[in-house]
Amino acid sequence: MTDLENVDFFGDPEVVADPYPYFAAMRDQCPVKREPHQDVVMVTGYDEAMAVYHDTNTFSSCNSVSGPFPGFPVPLEGDDVSDLIEEHRDELPMNDQITTFDPPKHTDHRALLLRLITPKRLKENEAFMWQLADRQIDEFLARGECEFVADFASPFTLLVIADLLGVPEEDHEIFQREMGPHRNRNVGGTHKKGMERNPLSFLYEQFSGYVEDRRRNPRGDVLTGLATATFPDGSTPEVIDVVRVAANLFAAGQETTVRLLGASLQLIGERPELQQLLRDHRDRIPNFIEETLRIESPVKGDFRLSRVSTEVGGVDVPAGTTVMVLNGAANRDPRRFERPDELVVDRPDARHHVSFGHGIHTCPGAPLARAEARVSIERLLDRMTDIRISEAEHGPADARRYEYVPTFILRGLRSLHLEYTPTP
């Protein structure tokens, strides 16, 4: 891919199917380069990505979800647009989500979120994962085949987060109906439209009811802990503040972990020697997960808006510029990783990837995602032998057909058909 002028990253289906030639071509020209179609500065280099992620004084996260669509509501002119950002940030899509907050508001809300994901709660949640993984596998194991995303990854990740947040078991079915894989939530779609509705409206309604009830009637359960969590200064958040934090964790954590699980099983199904290695050496699974995250980042990239005129990697970035930090490209930067396009199971620096972001916005659910992937792979290997890609659905090994979610933000399979032999 050399003719970057005619390739629109934000809408070209070929880039959705395989963004890595685009990333490499963009990085080869310059690790920081403005693309011509949406006027976005693309950051494809690892060091340059780290510089942007850690400079929160220069780069605002107000547009972190929507990027260039539908655009900032007013013209951003001058060498410092900080005041305009603060004046109009509430008009941007998803402006009520923690990912779009800047300090000091982000600091308080992230602290609130971390009070929900404590080591004790994660340990309890992992015990639930082992039981849930078996329960989910039981539903399709005897068939000898499955559509992995819909049959396992999506319901598993949804119910794991529901358990983490204390959603009553009697409500699990409605969460599966409203938040399952069939719901197209329209975030980052390649159709380039703004979001027609807030995809979190269902979660807002449900968690508002939970929080209000537990504040009136504490029960000593997880939802009561959620409802009574406080900001670092000891003040009690508004109900909607707690609800937004819970909803963001629920939706974002589920969607990205589904993509991680799909990529992991795709690699296992494609490579018998890798599958056997992981069966024989379970201690390799955690590093395999890190390497999967590096080579197939579930989040292609994250957006920022420059408050002031600056430079990144020696390239001028005027104030008001939309910047996209491409995690999937930085993770394959040959200046940072040897043989960057190869899956190396024992890569010593695999965990240095930026698939969970970096800096103050590092994904707080990263430990949860890692645990979900580890438990899932362990139980699938325990209960299946000869896991392989379905040639009937995806074609022969030398001519595979995979379909990826049509979004410029997420990277992941829409479906993954597997065949296997159930373990006696």
C-alpha positions as a Markdown table, in Angstrom:
| # | Residue | x | y | z |
|---|---|---|---|---|
| 1 | Met | 0.0 | 0.0 | 0.0 |
| 2 | Thr | 1.8 | 3.1 | -1.2 |
| 3 | Asp | -1.0 | 5.4 | -2.6 |
| 4 | Leu | -2.1 | 6.7 | 0.8 |
| 5 | Glu | -3.8 | 9.7 | -0.8 |
| 6 | Asn | -6.5 | 7.5 | -2.2 |
| 7 | Val | -7.0 | 5.3 | 0.9 |
| 8 | Asp | -9.5 | 6.6 | 3.5 |
| 9 | Phe | -8.7 | 4.9 | 6.8 |
| 10 | Phe | -12.1 | 6.0 | 8.2 |
| 11 | Gly | -14.2 | 4.4 | 5.5 |
| 12 | Asp | -12.3 | 2.0 | 3.3 |
| 13 | Pro | -13.5 | -1.6 | 3.8 |
| 14 | Glu | -10.0 | -2.9 | 2.7 |
| 15 | Val | -8.5 | -1.2 | 5.7 |
| 16 | Val | -11.1 | -2.6 | 8.0 |
| 17 | Ala | -10.2 | -6.1 | 6.8 |
| 18 | Asp | -6.4 | -5.5 | 7.2 |
| 19 | Pro | -5.2 | -2.2 | 8.5 |
| 20 | Tyr | -1.6 | -3.2 | 8.9 |
| 21 | Pro | -0.3 | -2.4 | 5.4 |
| 22 | Tyr | -1.8 | 1.1 | 5.8 |
| 23 | Phe | -0.2 | 1.5 | 9.2 |
| 24 | Ala | 3.2 | 0.4 | 7.9 |
| 25 | Ala | 3.0 | 2.7 | 4.8 |
| 26 | Met | 2.0 | 5.6 | 6.9 |
| 27 | Arg | 4.8 | 5.0 | 9.4 |
| 28 | Asp | 7.4 | 4.5 | 6.7 |
| 29 | Gln | 6.6 | 8.0 | 5.4 |
| 30 | Cys | 6.6 | 9.5 | 8.8 |
| 31 | Pro | 5.6 | 8.3 | 12.3 |
| 32 | Val | 3.4 | 11.4 | 12.6 |
| 33 | Lys | 1.5 | 12.3 | 9.4 |
| 34 | Arg | -1.7 | 14.1 | 8.4 |
| 35 | Glu | -4.1 | 12.0 | 6.4 |
| 36 | Pro | -5.9 | 13.8 | 3.6 |
| 37 | His | -9.5 | 12.6 | 3.9 |
| 38 | Gln | -10.6 | 13.7 | 7.4 |
| 39 | Asp | -7.6 | 16.0 | 8.1 |
| 40 | Val | -6.5 | 13.9 | 11.1 |
| 41 | Val | -2.9 | 13.7 | 12.2 |
| 42 | Met | -2.1 | 10.0 | 12.5 |
| 43 | Val | 0.5 | 8.9 | 15.1 |
| 44 | Thr | 1.9 | 5.5 | 14.1 |
| 45 | Gly | 5.2 | 5.4 | 16.0 |
| 46 | Tyr | 5.6 | 4.0 | 19.4 |
| 47 | Asp | 7.6 | 6.8 | 21.0 |
| 48 | Glu | 5.4 | 9.4 | 19.4 |
| 49 | Ala | 2.3 | 7.6 | 20.7 |
| 50 | Met | 3.7 | 7.6 | 24.2 |
| 51 | Ala | 4.5 | 11.3 | 24.0 |
| 52 | Val | 0.9 | 12.1 | 23.1 |
| 53 | Tyr | -0.6 | 9.8 | 25.8 |
| 54 | His | 1.5 | 11.4 | 28.5 |
| 55 | Asp | 1.0 | 15.0 | 27.6 |
| 56 | Thr | -2.4 | 15.8 | 29.0 |
| 57 | Asn | -1.7 | 19.5 | 29.2 |
| 58 | Thr | -1.3 | 19.7 | 25.5 |
| 59 | Phe | -3.8 | 17.1 | 24.3 |
| 60 | Ser | -7.4 | 17.0 | 25.5 |
| 61 | Ser | -9.4 | 13.7 | 25.5 |
| 62 | Cys | -12.7 | 15.5 | 24.8 |
| 63 | Asn | -13.0 | 13.8 | 21.4 |
| 64 | Ser | -11.5 | 10.5 | 22.4 |
| 65 | Val | -14.5 | 8.4 | 21.3 |
| 66 | Ser | -15.8 | 10.2 | 18.2 |
| 67 | Gly | -12.6 | 11.6 | 16.6 |
| 68 | Pro | -13.4 | 13.7 | 13.6 |
| 69 | Phe | -17.1 | 12.9 | 13.5 |
| 70 | Pro | -19.3 | 14.9 | 13.6 |
| 71 | Gly | -16.5 | 17.5 | 14.2 |
| 72 | Phe | -16.1 | 20.2 | 16.8 |
| 73 | Pro | -19.3 | 22.4 | 17.0 |
| 74 | Val | -17.4 | 25.7 | 16.5 |
| 75 | Pro | -14.3 | 26.6 | 14.5 |
| 76 | Leu | -11.1 | 26.1 | 16.5 |
| 77 | Glu | -8.9 | 29.1 | 15.6 |
| 78 | Gly | -5.8 | 30.5 | 17.3 |
| 79 | Asp | -2.7 | 29.1 | 19.0 |
| 80 | Asp | -4.6 | 28.1 | 22.2 |
| 81 | Val | -8.2 | 26.7 | 21.9 |
| 82 | Ser | -8.4 | 25.5 | 25.6 |
| 83 | Asp | -11.2 | 27.9 | 26.4 |
| 84 | Leu | -13.2 | 26.9 | 23.4 |
| 85 | Ile | -12.8 | 23.2 | 24.3 |
| 86 | Glu | -14.1 | 23.8 | 27.8 |
| 87 | Glu | -17.0 | 25.9 | 26.6 |
| 88 | His | -18.2 | 23.4 | 24.0 |
| 89 | Arg | -17.0 | 20.0 | 25.1 |
| 90 | Asp | -20.4 | 19.0 | 26.4 |
| 91 | Glu | -21.8 | 19.2 | 22.9 |
| 92 | Leu | -19.5 | 16.4 | 21.6 |
| 93 | Pro | -20.7 | 12.8 | 21.4 |
| 94 | Met | -20.2 | 10.6 | 24.5 |
| 95 | Asn | -19.1 | 13.7 | 26.5 |
| 96 | Asp | -20.4 | 12.2 | 29.7 |
| 97 | Gln | -18.0 | 9.3 | 29.6 |
| 98 | Ile | -14.8 | 9.1 | 31.7 |
| 99 | Thr | -12.7 | 8.5 | 28.5 |
| 100 | Thr | -13.5 | 12.0 | 27.4 |
| 101 | Phe | -12.7 | 13.7 | 30.7 |
| 102 | Asp | -9.5 | 15.7 | 31.3 |
| 103 | Pro | -8.0 | 16.4 | 34.8 |
| 104 | Pro | -9.0 | 17.3 | 37.4 |
| 105 | Lys | -12.5 | 15.8 | 36.6 |
| 106 | His | -10.9 | 12.7 | 35.2 |
| 107 | Thr | -8.8 | 12.2 | 38.3 |
| 108 | Asp | -11.8 | 12.1 | 40.6 |
| 109 | His | -13.9 | 9.9 | 38.4 |
| 110 | Arg | -11.1 | 7.4 | 37.7 |
| 111 | Ala | -10.5 | 7.1 | 41.4 |
| 112 | Leu | -14.2 | 6.3 | 41.8 |
| 113 | Leu | -13.9 | 3.6 | 39.2 |
| 114 | Leu | -10.9 | 2.1 | 40.8 |
| 115 | Arg | -12.8 | 1.8 | 44.0 |
| 116 | Leu | -15.1 | -0.6 | 42.1 |
| 117 | Ile | -12.3 | -2.8 | 40.7 |
| 118 | Thr | -10.5 | -3.7 | 43.8 |
| 119 | Pro | -8.1 | -6.7 | 44.0 |
| 120 | Lys | -10.5 | -8.4 | 46.4 |
| 121 | Arg | -13.4 | -7.9 | 44.0 |
| 122 | Leu | -11.3 | -9.1 | 41.0 |
| 123 | Lys | -10.4 | -12.3 | 42.9 |
| 124 | Glu | -14.0 | -13.0 | 43.7 |
| 125 | Asn | -14.9 | -12.3 | 40.1 |
| 126 | Glu | -12.3 | -14.7 | 38.8 |
| 127 | Ala | -13.8 | -17.5 | 40.9 |
| 128 | Phe | -17.1 | -16.8 | 39.1 |
| 129 | Met | -15.3 | -16.9 | 35.7 |
| 130 | Trp | -14.2 | -20.5 | 36.1 |
| 131 | Gln | -17.7 | -21.6 | 36.8 |
| 132 | Leu | -19.2 | -19.4 | 34.0 |
| 133 | Ala | -16.7 | -20.6 | 31.4 |
| 134 | Asp | -17.7 | -24.3 | 32.0 |
| 135 | Arg | -21.4 | -23.3 | 32.0 |
| 136 | Gln | -21.0 | -21.5 | 28.7 |
| 137 | Ile | -19.0 | -24.3 | 27.1 |
| 138 | Asp | -21.6 | -26.8 | 28.2 |
| 139 | Glu | -24.2 | -25.1 | 26.0 |
| 140 | Phe | -22.4 | -26.0 | 22.7 |
| 141 | Leu | -19.6 | -28.5 | 23.5 |
| 142 | Ala | -21.4 | -31.7 | 22.3 |
| 143 | Arg | -22.0 | -30.2 | 18.8 |
| 144 | Gly | -18.3 | -30.3 | 17.9 |
| 145 | Glu | -18.6 | -26.8 | 16.4 |
| 146 | Cys | -19.5 | -23.3 | 17.5 |
| 147 | Glu | -19.6 | -19.7 | 16.4 |
| 148 | Phe | -17.2 | -18.6 | 19.1 |
| 149 | Val | -18.1 | -14.9 | 19.3 |
| 150 | Ala | -21.8 | -15.4 | 19.8 |
| 151 | Asp | -21.7 | -18.8 | 21.6 |
| 152 | Phe | -18.9 | -18.0 | 24.1 |
| 153 | Ala | -17.0 | -14.7 | 23.9 |
| 154 | Ser | -19.9 | -12.3 | 24.0 |
| 155 | Pro | -22.1 | -13.9 | 26.7 |
| 156 | Phe | -19.1 | -14.8 | 28.8 |
| 157 | Thr | -17.7 | -11.3 | 28.9 |
| 158 | Leu | -21.1 | -9.7 | 29.4 |
| 159 | Leu | -21.9 | -11.9 | 32.4 |
| 160 | Val | -18.4 | -11.5 | 33.9 |
| 161 | Ile | -18.8 | -7.8 | 34.1 |
| 162 | Ala | -22.4 | -8.1 | 35.3 |
| 163 | Asp | -21.1 | -10.3 | 38.2 |
| 164 | Leu | -18.2 | -7.8 | 38.8 |
| 165 | Leu | -20.7 | -5.0 | 39.2 |
| 166 | Gly | -23.2 | -7.1 | 41.2 |
| 167 | Val | -26.0 | -7.2 | 38.7 |
| 168 | Pro | -28.7 | -9.5 | 40.2 |
| 169 | Glu | -28.7 | -12.9 | 38.4 |
| 170 | Glu | -32.4 | -12.5 | 37.7 |
| 171 | Asp | -31.6 | -9.5 | 35.5 |
| 172 | His | -28.8 | -11.2 | 33.5 |
| 173 | Glu | -31.3 | -12.2 | 30.7 |
| 174 | Ile | -32.3 | -8.6 | 30.1 |
| 175 | Phe | -28.7 | -7.5 | 29.9 |
| 176 | Gln | -28.0 | -10.3 | 27.4 |
| 177 | Arg | -30.9 | -9.2 | 25.3 |
| 178 | Glu | -30.0 | -5.5 | 25.3 |
| 179 | Met | -26.2 | -5.7 | 25.2 |
| 180 | Gly | -25.7 | -8.9 | 23.3 |
| 181 | Pro | -23.7 | -9.3 | 20.0 |
| 182 | His | -26.6 | -8.5 | 17.8 |
| 183 | Arg | -26.9 | -4.9 | 19.1 |
| 184 | Asn | -25.1 | -2.6 | 16.7 |
| 185 | Arg | -24.1 | 0.3 | 18.9 |
| 186 | Asn | -22.7 | 2.4 | 16.0 |
| 187 | Val | -19.5 | 3.6 | 17.8 |
| 188 | Gly | -16.8 | 4.4 | 15.3 |
| 189 | Gly | -18.7 | 3.0 | 12.3 |
| 190 | Thr | -17.1 | 3.4 | 8.9 |
| 191 | His | -20.2 | 5.0 | 7.6 |
| 192 | Lys | -18.8 | 8.2 | 9.2 |
| 193 | Lys | -22.1 | 9.2 | 10.7 |
| 194 | Gly | -22.5 | 10.6 | 14.2 |
| 195 | Met | -24.1 | 8.3 | 16.7 |
| 196 | Glu | -27.9 | 8.5 | 16.4 |
| 197 | Arg | -28.5 | 7.5 | 20.0 |
| 198 | Asn | -26.5 | 7.0 | 23.2 |
| 199 | Pro | -25.7 | 3.3 | 23.1 |
| 200 | Leu | -25.4 | 3.4 | 26.9 |
| 201 | Ser | -29.0 | 4.5 | 27.6 |
| 202 | Phe | -30.1 | 1.0 | 28.7 |
| 203 | Leu | -27.2 | 0.8 | 31.1 |
| 204 | Tyr | -28.0 | 4.3 | 32.5 |
| 205 | Glu | -31.5 | 3.3 | 33.2 |
| 206 | Gln | -30.7 | 0.0 | 34.8 |
| 207 | Phe | -27.8 | 1.2 | 37.0 |
| 208 | Ser | -29.7 | 4.3 | 38.1 |
| 209 | Gly | -32.4 | 2.0 | 39.5 |
| 210 | Tyr | -29.8 | -0.1 | 41.3 |
| 211 | Val | -27.9 | 2.8 | 42.8 |
| 212 | Glu | -31.0 | 4.7 | 43.9 |
| 213 | Asp | -32.4 | 1.5 | 45.5 |
| 214 | Arg | -29.2 | 0.6 | 47.4 |
| 215 | Arg | -28.8 | 4.2 | 48.7 |
| 216 | Arg | -32.3 | 3.9 | 50.2 |
| 217 | Asn | -31.9 | 0.2 | 51.2 |
| 218 | Pro | -28.3 | -0.9 | 51.7 |
| 219 | Arg | -27.9 | -4.7 | 51.5 |
| 220 | Gly | -24.2 | -5.3 | 52.1 |
| 221 | Asp | -23.8 | -6.5 | 48.5 |
| 222 | Val | -21.7 | -5.3 | 45.5 |
| 223 | Leu | -24.3 | -2.9 | 44.3 |
| 224 | Thr | -24.4 | -1.3 | 47.7 |
| 225 | Gly | -20.7 | -0.8 | 47.5 |
| 226 | Leu | -21.1 | 0.7 | 44.1 |
| 227 | Ala | -23.9 | 3.0 | 45.4 |
| 228 | Thr | -21.9 | 4.2 | 48.4 |
| 229 | Ala | -18.5 | 4.7 | 46.8 |
| 230 | Thr | -17.1 | 8.2 | 47.3 |
| 231 | Phe | -14.7 | 10.5 | 45.6 |
| 232 | Pro | -11.2 | 10.8 | 47.0 |
| 233 | Asp | -12.2 | 13.8 | 49.1 |
| 234 | Gly | -14.9 | 11.8 | 50.7 |
| 235 | Ser | -17.8 | 13.5 | 49.0 |
| 236 | Thr | -20.7 | 11.5 | 47.7 |
| 237 | Pro | -21.1 | 11.5 | 43.9 |
| 238 | Glu | -24.3 | 12.2 | 42.2 |
| 239 | Val | -26.2 | 9.1 | 41.1 |
| 240 | Ile | -25.5 | 9.8 | 37.5 |
| 241 | Asp | -21.7 | 10.0 | 38.1 |
| 242 | Val | -21.7 | 6.5 | 39.6 |
| 243 | Val | -24.0 | 5.2 | 36.8 |
| 244 | Arg | -21.7 | 6.6 | 34.1 |
| 245 | Val | -18.6 | 5.0 | 35.5 |
| 246 | Ala | -20.4 | 1.6 | 35.8 |
| 247 | Ala | -21.8 | 1.9 | 32.3 |
| 248 | Asn | -18.5 | 2.7 | 30.8 |
| 249 | Leu | -16.8 | -0.2 | 32.4 |
| 250 | Phe | -19.6 | -2.5 | 31.4 |
| 251 | Ala | -19.8 | -1.5 | 27.7 |
| 252 | Ala | -16.2 | -0.8 | 26.9 |
| 253 | Gly | -14.9 | -3.8 | 28.8 |
| 254 | Gln | -17.2 | -6.2 | 27.2 |
| 255 | Glu | -16.7 | -5.1 | 23.6 |
| 256 | Thr | -12.9 | -5.0 | 23.7 |
| 257 | Thr | -12.5 | -8.3 | 25.6 |
| 258 | Val | -14.8 | -10.0 | 23.0 |
| 259 | Arg | -12.3 | -8.9 | 20.3 |
| 260 | Leu | -9.3 | -10.2 | 22.4 |
| 261 | Leu | -10.9 | -13.6 | 22.8 |
| 262 | Gly | -11.7 | -13.8 | 19.1 |
| 263 | Ala | -8.2 | -13.0 | 18.1 |
| 264 | Ser | -6.7 | -15.5 | 20.6 |
| 265 | Leu | -8.9 | -18.4 | 19.4 |
| 266 | Gln | -8.3 | -17.4 | 15.8 |
| 267 | Leu | -4.6 | -17.8 | 16.4 |
| 268 | Ile | -5.0 | -21.0 | 18.3 |
| 269 | Gly | -7.2 | -22.5 | 15.6 |
| 270 | Glu | -4.9 | -21.5 | 12.8 |
| 271 | Arg | -1.7 | -22.8 | 14.3 |
| 272 | Pro | -1.7 | -26.4 | 15.6 |
| 273 | Glu | 1.8 | -26.1 | 16.9 |
| 274 | Leu | 0.9 | -23.0 | 18.9 |
| 275 | Gln | -2.2 | -24.8 | 20.3 |
| 276 | Gln | 0.0 | -27.8 | 21.4 |
| 277 | Leu | 2.5 | -25.5 | 23.0 |
| 278 | Leu | -0.1 | -23.8 | 25.1 |
| 279 | Arg | -1.6 | -27.2 | 26.0 |
| 280 | Asp | 1.8 | -28.5 | 27.2 |
| 281 | His | 3.0 | -25.3 | 28.8 |
| 282 | Arg | 0.1 | -23.5 | 30.4 |
| 283 | Asp | 2.5 | -21.0 | 32.0 |
| 284 | Arg | 3.0 | -19.6 | 28.4 |
| 285 | Ile | -0.7 | -18.5 | 28.2 |
| 286 | Pro | -0.3 | -15.1 | 30.0 |
| 287 | Asn | 2.5 | -14.0 | 27.6 |
| 288 | Phe | 0.6 | -15.4 | 24.6 |
| 289 | Ile | -2.3 | -13.1 | 25.7 |
| 290 | Glu | 0.1 | -10.1 | 25.8 |
| 291 | Glu | 1.5 | -10.9 | 22.4 |
| 292 | Thr | -2.0 | -11.3 | 21.0 |
| 293 | Leu | -2.9 | -7.9 | 22.4 |
| 294 | Arg | 0.2 | -6.5 | 20.8 |
| 295 | Ile | -0.3 | -8.0 | 17.3 |
| 296 | Glu | -4.1 | -7.6 | 17.2 |
| 297 | Ser | -4.9 | -4.6 | 19.4 |
| 298 | Pro | -8.7 | -4.7 | 20.1 |
| 299 | Val | -8.7 | -0.9 | 19.9 |
| 300 | Lys | -7.0 | 0.4 | 16.8 |
| 301 | Gly | -6.5 | 3.9 | 18.2 |
| 302 | Asp | -7.6 | 6.7 | 20.4 |
| 303 | Phe | -8.3 | 10.3 | 19.6 |
| 304 | Arg | -7.0 | 13.5 | 21.1 |
| 305 | Leu | -7.5 | 17.2 | 20.4 |
| 306 | Ser | -4.5 | 19.6 | 20.6 |
| 307 | Arg | -5.2 | 22.5 | 22.9 |
| 308 | Val | -2.2 | 24.5 | 21.8 |
| 309 | Ser | 0.2 | 24.6 | 18.8 |
| 310 | Thr | 2.8 | 22.0 | 19.4 |
| 311 | Glu | 5.0 | 19.3 | 17.7 |
| 312 | Val | 5.1 | 15.6 | 17.9 |
| 313 | Gly | 8.0 | 13.6 | 16.5 |
| 314 | Gly | 9.3 | 16.8 | 14.9 |
| 315 | Val | 6.0 | 17.4 | 13.1 |
| 316 | Asp | 4.0 | 20.6 | 13.7 |
| 317 | Val | 0.6 | 20.1 | 15.1 |
| 318 | Pro | -1.5 | 23.3 | 15.2 |
| 319 | Ala | -4.0 | 24.0 | 18.0 |
| 320 | Gly | -7.4 | 22.4 | 17.3 |
| 321 | Thr | -6.0 | 19.5 | 15.4 |
| 322 | Thr | -7.6 | 16.1 | 15.8 |
| 323 | Val | -4.9 | 13.5 | 16.5 |
| 324 | Met | -5.4 | 9.7 | 16.3 |
| 325 | Val | -2.9 | 7.6 | 18.3 |
| 326 | Leu | -2.9 | 4.3 | 16.5 |
| 327 | Asn | -2.3 | 1.6 | 19.1 |
| 328 | Gly | -2.3 | -1.1 | 16.4 |
| 329 | Ala | 0.5 | 0.7 | 14.5 |
| 330 | Ala | 2.6 | 1.6 | 17.5 |
| 331 | Asn | 2.5 | -2.0 | 18.6 |
| 332 | Arg | 4.2 | -3.0 | 15.3 |
| 333 | Asp | 6.8 | -0.3 | 15.2 |
| 334 | Pro | 10.1 | -1.9 | 14.2 |
| 335 | Arg | 12.0 | 0.7 | 16.2 |
| 336 | Arg | 10.4 | -0.8 | 19.4 |
| 337 | Phe | 9.7 | -4.4 | 18.7 |
| 338 | Glu | 11.9 | -6.9 | 16.8 |
| 339 | Arg | 10.1 | -8.8 | 14.0 |
| 340 | Pro | 7.0 | -6.7 | 14.8 |
| 341 | Asp | 4.6 | -8.5 | 12.4 |
| 342 | Glu | 5.3 | -11.9 | 13.8 |
| 343 | Leu | 3.6 | -13.6 | 16.7 |
| 344 | Val | 6.4 | -14.5 | 19.1 |
| 345 | Val | 4.9 | -16.4 | 22.1 |
| 346 | Asp | 7.9 | -15.9 | 24.3 |
| 347 | Arg | 8.6 | -12.3 | 23.3 |
| 348 | Pro | 10.2 | -10.8 | 26.4 |
| 349 | Asp | 8.8 | -7.3 | 26.0 |
| 350 | Ala | 5.3 | -8.2 | 24.7 |
| 351 | Arg | 3.6 | -6.5 | 27.7 |
| 352 | His | 5.1 | -3.2 | 26.6 |
| 353 | His | 2.3 | -2.9 | 24.0 |
| 354 | Val | -0.1 | 0.1 | 24.2 |
| 355 | Ser | -3.3 | -1.9 | 23.5 |
| 356 | Phe | -4.7 | -0.7 | 26.8 |
| 357 | Gly | -3.6 | 2.9 | 26.1 |
| 358 | His | -1.1 | 4.6 | 28.4 |
| 359 | Gly | -0.8 | 7.3 | 30.9 |
| 360 | Ile | -3.7 | 8.5 | 33.0 |
| 361 | His | -6.3 | 7.0 | 30.6 |
| 362 | Thr | -4.7 | 3.5 | 30.7 |
| 363 | Cys | -7.7 | 1.1 | 30.7 |
| 364 | Pro | -8.6 | 0.3 | 34.3 |
| 365 | Gly | -10.2 | -2.9 | 33.2 |
| 366 | Ala | -6.9 | -4.4 | 31.9 |
| 367 | Pro | -6.5 | -6.9 | 34.7 |
| 368 | Leu | -10.1 | -8.0 | 34.2 |
| 369 | Ala | -9.5 | -8.6 | 30.5 |
| 370 | Arg | -6.3 | -10.5 | 31.1 |
| 371 | Ala | -8.0 | -12.8 | 33.6 |
| 372 | Glu | -11.0 | -13.4 | 31.3 |
| 373 | Ala | -8.7 | -14.4 | 28.4 |
| 374 | Arg | -6.6 | -16.7 | 30.6 |
| 375 | Val | -9.5 | -18.5 | 32.2 |
| 376 | Ser | -11.3 | -18.9 | 28.8 |
| 377 | Ile | -8.2 | -20.3 | 27.1 |
| 378 | Glu | -7.5 | -22.7 | 29.9 |
| 379 | Arg | -11.0 | -24.1 | 30.0 |
| 380 | Leu | -11.3 | -24.3 | 26.2 |
| 381 | Leu | -8.0 | -26.2 | 26.0 |
| 382 | Asp | -9.1 | -28.5 | 28.9 |
| 383 | Arg | -12.4 | -29.4 | 27.3 |
| 384 | Met | -11.6 | -29.5 | 23.6 |
| 385 | Thr | -8.9 | -31.2 | 21.5 |
| 386 | Asp | -7.9 | -30.3 | 17.9 |
| 387 | Ile | -9.5 | -26.8 | 17.9 |
| 388 | Arg | -9.5 | -25.7 | 14.2 |
| 389 | Ile | -11.0 | -23.1 | 11.9 |
| 390 | Ser | -14.1 | -24.2 | 10.0 |
| 391 | Glu | -13.2 | -24.5 | 6.3 |
| 392 | Ala | -16.9 | -24.6 | 5.4 |
| 393 | Glu | -17.4 | -21.1 | 6.9 |
| 394 | His | -14.0 | -19.5 | 6.5 |
| 395 | Gly | -12.4 | -21.3 | 3.5 |
| 396 | Pro | -9.2 | -23.4 | 3.3 |
| 397 | Ala | -6.0 | -22.5 | 5.2 |
| 398 | Asp | -4.5 | -20.8 | 2.1 |
| 399 | Ala | -7.6 | -18.7 | 1.3 |
| 400 | Arg | -9.3 | -17.8 | 4.6 |
| 401 | Arg | -12.4 | -15.5 | 4.6 |
| 402 | Tyr | -12.8 | -13.5 | 7.8 |
| 403 | Glu | -15.2 | -10.5 | 8.4 |
| 404 | Tyr | -14.2 | -7.8 | 10.8 |
| 405 | Val | -16.4 | -5.3 | 12.6 |
| 406 | Pro | -16.8 | -2.3 | 10.3 |
| 407 | Thr | -15.4 | 0.4 | 12.6 |
| 408 | Phe | -12.3 | 2.6 | 12.6 |
| 409 | Ile | -11.9 | 2.2 | 16.4 |
| 410 | Leu | -12.2 | -1.5 | 17.1 |
| 411 | Arg | -10.3 | -4.4 | 15.5 |
| 412 | Gly | -12.0 | -7.8 | 15.8 |
| 413 | Leu | -13.8 | -10.6 | 14.1 |
| 414 | Arg | -17.6 | -10.4 | 13.6 |
| 415 | Ser | -17.7 | -14.2 | 13.8 |
| 416 | Leu | -15.3 | -17.1 | 14.3 |
| 417 | His | -16.5 | -20.6 | 13.4 |
| 418 | Leu | -14.5 | -23.3 | 15.1 |
| 419 | Glu | -14.6 | -27.1 | 15.0 |
| 420 | Tyr | -13.1 | -29.3 | 17.7 |
| 421 | Thr | -13.3 | -32.7 | 19.4 |
| 422 | Pro | -14.9 | -32.7 | 22.9 |
| 423 | Thr | -12.6 | -34.0 | 25.6 |
| 424 | Pro | -14.1 | -37.2 | 27.0 |
